[in-house]
Amino acid sequence: MREAGLRAPVVYGVEGPAWSALKAAEQHGGEGLAESRLFEAALAAARLAEPHPDLLAASSHMLAAATVA
């Protein structure tokens, strides 16, 4: 991103490290998954992992944001 002329790039893990547990729950009858404790725990894990660049690879998708120089 810097080579493209963008400033202050930041990369976020979209799903976080617990995405595979959420996907498994969804595939095995995940009705009401959004209200479940598993969803809340996965969301908390994603938020805790966010400031740690080493944990970015644990997410299946990443989002990058930057500003134009």
Short mmCIF file of N, CA and C in Angstrom, two decimals:
data_model
loop_
_atom_site.label_atom_id
_atom_site.label_comp_id
_atom_site.label_asym_id
_atom_site.label_seq_id
_atom_site.Cartn_x
_atom_site.Cartn_y
_atom_site.Cartn_z
N MET A 1 0.83 -1.18 0.00
CA MET A 1 0.00 0.00 0.00
C MET A 1 0.87 1.25 0.00
N ARG A 2 1.97 1.20 0.74
CA ARG A 2 2.88 2.36 0.75
C ARG A 2 3.49 2.57 -0.63
N GLU A 3 3.84 1.48 -1.30
CA GLU A 3 4.42 1.59 -2.63
C GLU A 3 3.43 2.20 -3.62
N ALA A 4 2.13 2.07 -3.35
CA ALA A 4 1.10 2.66 -4.19
C ALA A 4 0.84 4.12 -3.84
N GLY A 5 1.56 4.66 -2.84
CA GLY A 5 1.42 6.05 -2.48
C GLY A 5 0.42 6.32 -1.37
N LEU A 6 0.00 5.28 -0.68
CA LEU A 6 -0.95 5.46 0.43
C LEU A 6 -0.21 5.61 1.74
N ARG A 7 -0.81 6.37 2.68
CA ARG A 7 -0.19 6.62 3.99
C ARG A 7 -0.89 5.83 5.08
N ALA A 8 -0.13 5.53 6.09
CA ALA A 8 -0.62 4.94 7.33
C ALA A 8 -1.54 3.74 7.11
N PRO A 9 -1.08 2.73 6.35
CA PRO A 9 -1.95 1.57 6.15
C PRO A 9 -2.17 0.79 7.45
N VAL A 10 -3.38 0.32 7.62
CA VAL A 10 -3.75 -0.51 8.77
C VAL A 10 -4.48 -1.73 8.23
N VAL A 11 -4.12 -2.91 8.74
CA VAL A 11 -4.75 -4.15 8.29
C VAL A 11 -5.54 -4.73 9.45
N TYR A 12 -6.78 -5.13 9.16
CA TYR A 12 -7.67 -5.73 10.17
C TYR A 12 -8.02 -7.15 9.76
N GLY A 13 -8.11 -8.03 10.73
CA GLY A 13 -8.65 -9.36 10.49
C GLY A 13 -10.17 -9.26 10.60
N VAL A 14 -10.89 -9.61 9.53
CA VAL A 14 -12.34 -9.40 9.51
C VAL A 14 -13.06 -10.34 10.48
N GLU A 15 -12.76 -11.62 10.43
CA GLU A 15 -13.47 -12.57 11.28
C GLU A 15 -12.80 -12.81 12.63
N GLY A 16 -11.51 -12.64 12.69
CA GLY A 16 -10.79 -12.92 13.92
C GLY A 16 -10.42 -14.38 14.04
N PRO A 17 -9.74 -14.75 15.11
CA PRO A 17 -9.21 -16.10 15.24
C PRO A 17 -10.25 -17.20 15.49
N ALA A 18 -11.47 -16.85 15.81
CA ALA A 18 -12.48 -17.88 16.11
C ALA A 18 -13.43 -18.12 14.95
N TRP A 19 -13.09 -17.66 13.75
CA TRP A 19 -14.01 -17.77 12.61
C TRP A 19 -14.35 -19.21 12.28
N SER A 20 -13.41 -20.12 12.44
CA SER A 20 -13.69 -21.52 12.08
C SER A 20 -14.71 -22.15 13.02
N ALA A 21 -14.69 -21.76 14.28
CA ALA A 21 -15.69 -22.28 15.22
C ALA A 21 -17.08 -21.76 14.87
N LEU A 22 -17.17 -20.51 14.46
CA LEU A 22 -18.46 -19.95 14.04
C LEU A 22 -18.98 -20.64 12.79
N LYS A 23 -18.08 -20.89 11.83
CA LYS A 23 -18.49 -21.54 10.60
C LYS A 23 -18.99 -22.95 10.88
N ALA A 24 -18.31 -23.67 11.75
CA ALA A 24 -18.74 -25.03 12.10
C ALA A 24 -20.10 -25.01 12.77
N ALA A 25 -20.32 -24.08 13.67
CA ALA A 25 -21.61 -23.97 14.36
C ALA A 25 -22.72 -23.63 13.37
N GLU A 26 -22.42 -22.75 12.43
CA GLU A 26 -23.41 -22.35 11.43
C GLU A 26 -23.79 -23.54 10.53
N GLN A 27 -22.81 -24.35 10.16
CA GLN A 27 -23.07 -25.48 9.29
C GLN A 27 -23.80 -26.62 9.99
N HIS A 28 -23.76 -26.63 11.29
CA HIS A 28 -24.40 -27.70 12.06
C HIS A 28 -25.58 -27.17 12.85
N GLY A 29 -26.49 -26.53 12.13
CA GLY A 29 -27.72 -26.07 12.78
C GLY A 29 -27.55 -24.78 13.54
N GLY A 30 -26.89 -23.80 12.96
CA GLY A 30 -26.62 -22.55 13.65
C GLY A 30 -27.78 -21.58 13.65
N GLU A 31 -29.00 -22.05 13.86
CA GLU A 31 -30.14 -21.14 13.97
C GLU A 31 -29.93 -20.22 15.16
N GLY A 32 -30.13 -18.94 14.95
CA GLY A 32 -29.96 -17.99 16.05
C GLY A 32 -28.52 -17.77 16.45
N LEU A 33 -27.60 -18.05 15.53
CA LEU A 33 -26.18 -17.94 15.84
C LEU A 33 -25.80 -16.54 16.32
N ALA A 34 -26.41 -15.52 15.73
CA ALA A 34 -26.05 -14.14 16.09
C ALA A 34 -26.34 -13.85 17.56
N GLU A 35 -27.29 -14.53 18.14
CA GLU A 35 -27.62 -14.29 19.55
C GLU A 35 -26.88 -15.25 20.49
N SER A 36 -26.16 -16.18 19.95
CA SER A 36 -25.56 -17.22 20.78
C SER A 36 -24.33 -16.74 21.54
N ARG A 37 -23.99 -17.47 22.55
CA ARG A 37 -22.79 -17.18 23.33
C ARG A 37 -21.53 -17.40 22.50
N LEU A 38 -21.60 -18.36 21.57
CA LEU A 38 -20.46 -18.62 20.70
C LEU A 38 -20.15 -17.40 19.84
N PHE A 39 -21.18 -16.78 19.30
CA PHE A 39 -20.98 -15.57 18.49
C PHE A 39 -20.37 -14.46 19.34
N GLU A 40 -20.90 -14.25 20.53
CA GLU A 40 -20.36 -13.21 21.42
C GLU A 40 -18.91 -13.48 21.77
N ALA A 41 -18.57 -14.75 22.02
CA ALA A 41 -17.19 -15.11 22.35
C ALA A 41 -16.27 -14.89 21.15
N ALA A 42 -16.74 -15.22 19.95
CA ALA A 42 -15.93 -15.01 18.74
C ALA A 42 -15.71 -13.52 18.49
N LEU A 43 -16.73 -12.73 18.71
CA LEU A 43 -16.61 -11.28 18.55
C LEU A 43 -15.61 -10.71 19.55
N ALA A 44 -15.67 -11.17 20.78
CA ALA A 44 -14.71 -10.72 21.79
C ALA A 44 -13.29 -11.13 21.41
N ALA A 45 -13.13 -12.35 20.88
CA ALA A 45 -11.80 -12.81 20.47
C ALA A 45 -11.26 -11.96 19.32
N ALA A 46 -12.12 -11.61 18.38
CA ALA A 46 -11.70 -10.76 17.26
C ALA A 46 -11.25 -9.39 17.76
N ARG A 47 -11.97 -8.85 18.70
CA ARG A 47 -11.60 -7.54 19.25
C ARG A 47 -10.30 -7.60 20.04
N LEU A 48 -10.10 -8.68 20.77
CA LEU A 48 -8.86 -8.84 21.54
C LEU A 48 -7.66 -9.04 20.62
N ALA A 49 -7.87 -9.71 19.50
CA ALA A 49 -6.77 -10.01 18.57
C ALA A 49 -6.40 -8.81 17.71
N GLU A 50 -7.30 -7.86 17.54
CA GLU A 50 -7.11 -6.75 16.61
C GLU A 50 -5.79 -5.99 16.77
N PRO A 51 -5.36 -5.65 17.98
CA PRO A 51 -4.11 -4.88 18.08
C PRO A 51 -2.84 -5.72 17.94
N HIS A 52 -2.96 -7.02 17.69
CA HIS A 52 -1.80 -7.90 17.62
C HIS A 52 -1.58 -8.39 16.19
N PRO A 53 -0.66 -7.76 15.46
CA PRO A 53 -0.43 -8.11 14.06
C PRO A 53 -0.13 -9.59 13.83
N ASP A 54 0.48 -10.25 14.79
CA ASP A 54 0.81 -11.66 14.64
C ASP A 54 -0.44 -12.53 14.52
N LEU A 55 -1.57 -12.04 14.98
CA LEU A 55 -2.81 -12.83 14.93
C LEU A 55 -3.64 -12.58 13.67
N LEU A 56 -3.19 -11.69 12.79
CA LEU A 56 -3.94 -11.40 11.57
C LEU A 56 -4.14 -12.64 10.72
N ALA A 57 -3.15 -13.50 10.66
CA ALA A 57 -3.23 -14.70 9.83
C ALA A 57 -4.30 -15.67 10.32
N ALA A 58 -4.78 -15.50 11.54
CA ALA A 58 -5.81 -16.38 12.08
C ALA A 58 -7.18 -16.08 11.49
N SER A 59 -7.33 -14.95 10.84
CA SER A 59 -8.59 -14.57 10.23
C SER A 59 -8.58 -15.03 8.77
N SER A 60 -9.74 -15.44 8.25
CA SER A 60 -9.75 -15.92 6.87
C SER A 60 -9.81 -14.78 5.86
N HIS A 61 -10.19 -13.58 6.28
CA HIS A 61 -10.21 -12.43 5.39
C HIS A 61 -9.59 -11.23 6.11
N MET A 62 -8.98 -10.36 5.32
CA MET A 62 -8.37 -9.16 5.88
C MET A 62 -8.89 -7.94 5.15
N LEU A 63 -8.90 -6.82 5.85
CA LEU A 63 -9.33 -5.55 5.31
C LEU A 63 -8.22 -4.54 5.57
N ALA A 64 -7.81 -3.84 4.52
CA ALA A 64 -6.77 -2.83 4.66
C ALA A 64 -7.38 -1.46 4.42
N ALA A 65 -6.94 -0.49 5.21
CA ALA A 65 -7.39 0.89 5.06
C ALA A 65 -6.18 1.81 5.12
N ALA A 66 -6.22 2.88 4.33
CA ALA A 66 -5.13 3.84 4.33
C ALA A 66 -5.66 5.17 3.82
N THR A 67 -4.81 6.17 3.85
CA THR A 67 -5.19 7.49 3.32
C THR A 67 -4.31 7.81 2.11
N VAL A 68 -4.80 8.67 1.26
CA VAL A 68 -4.05 9.09 0.08
C VAL A 68 -2.98 10.09 0.51
N ALA A 69 -1.78 9.87 0.04
CA ALA A 69 -0.67 10.75 0.41
C ALA A 69 -0.75 12.08 -0.31
#
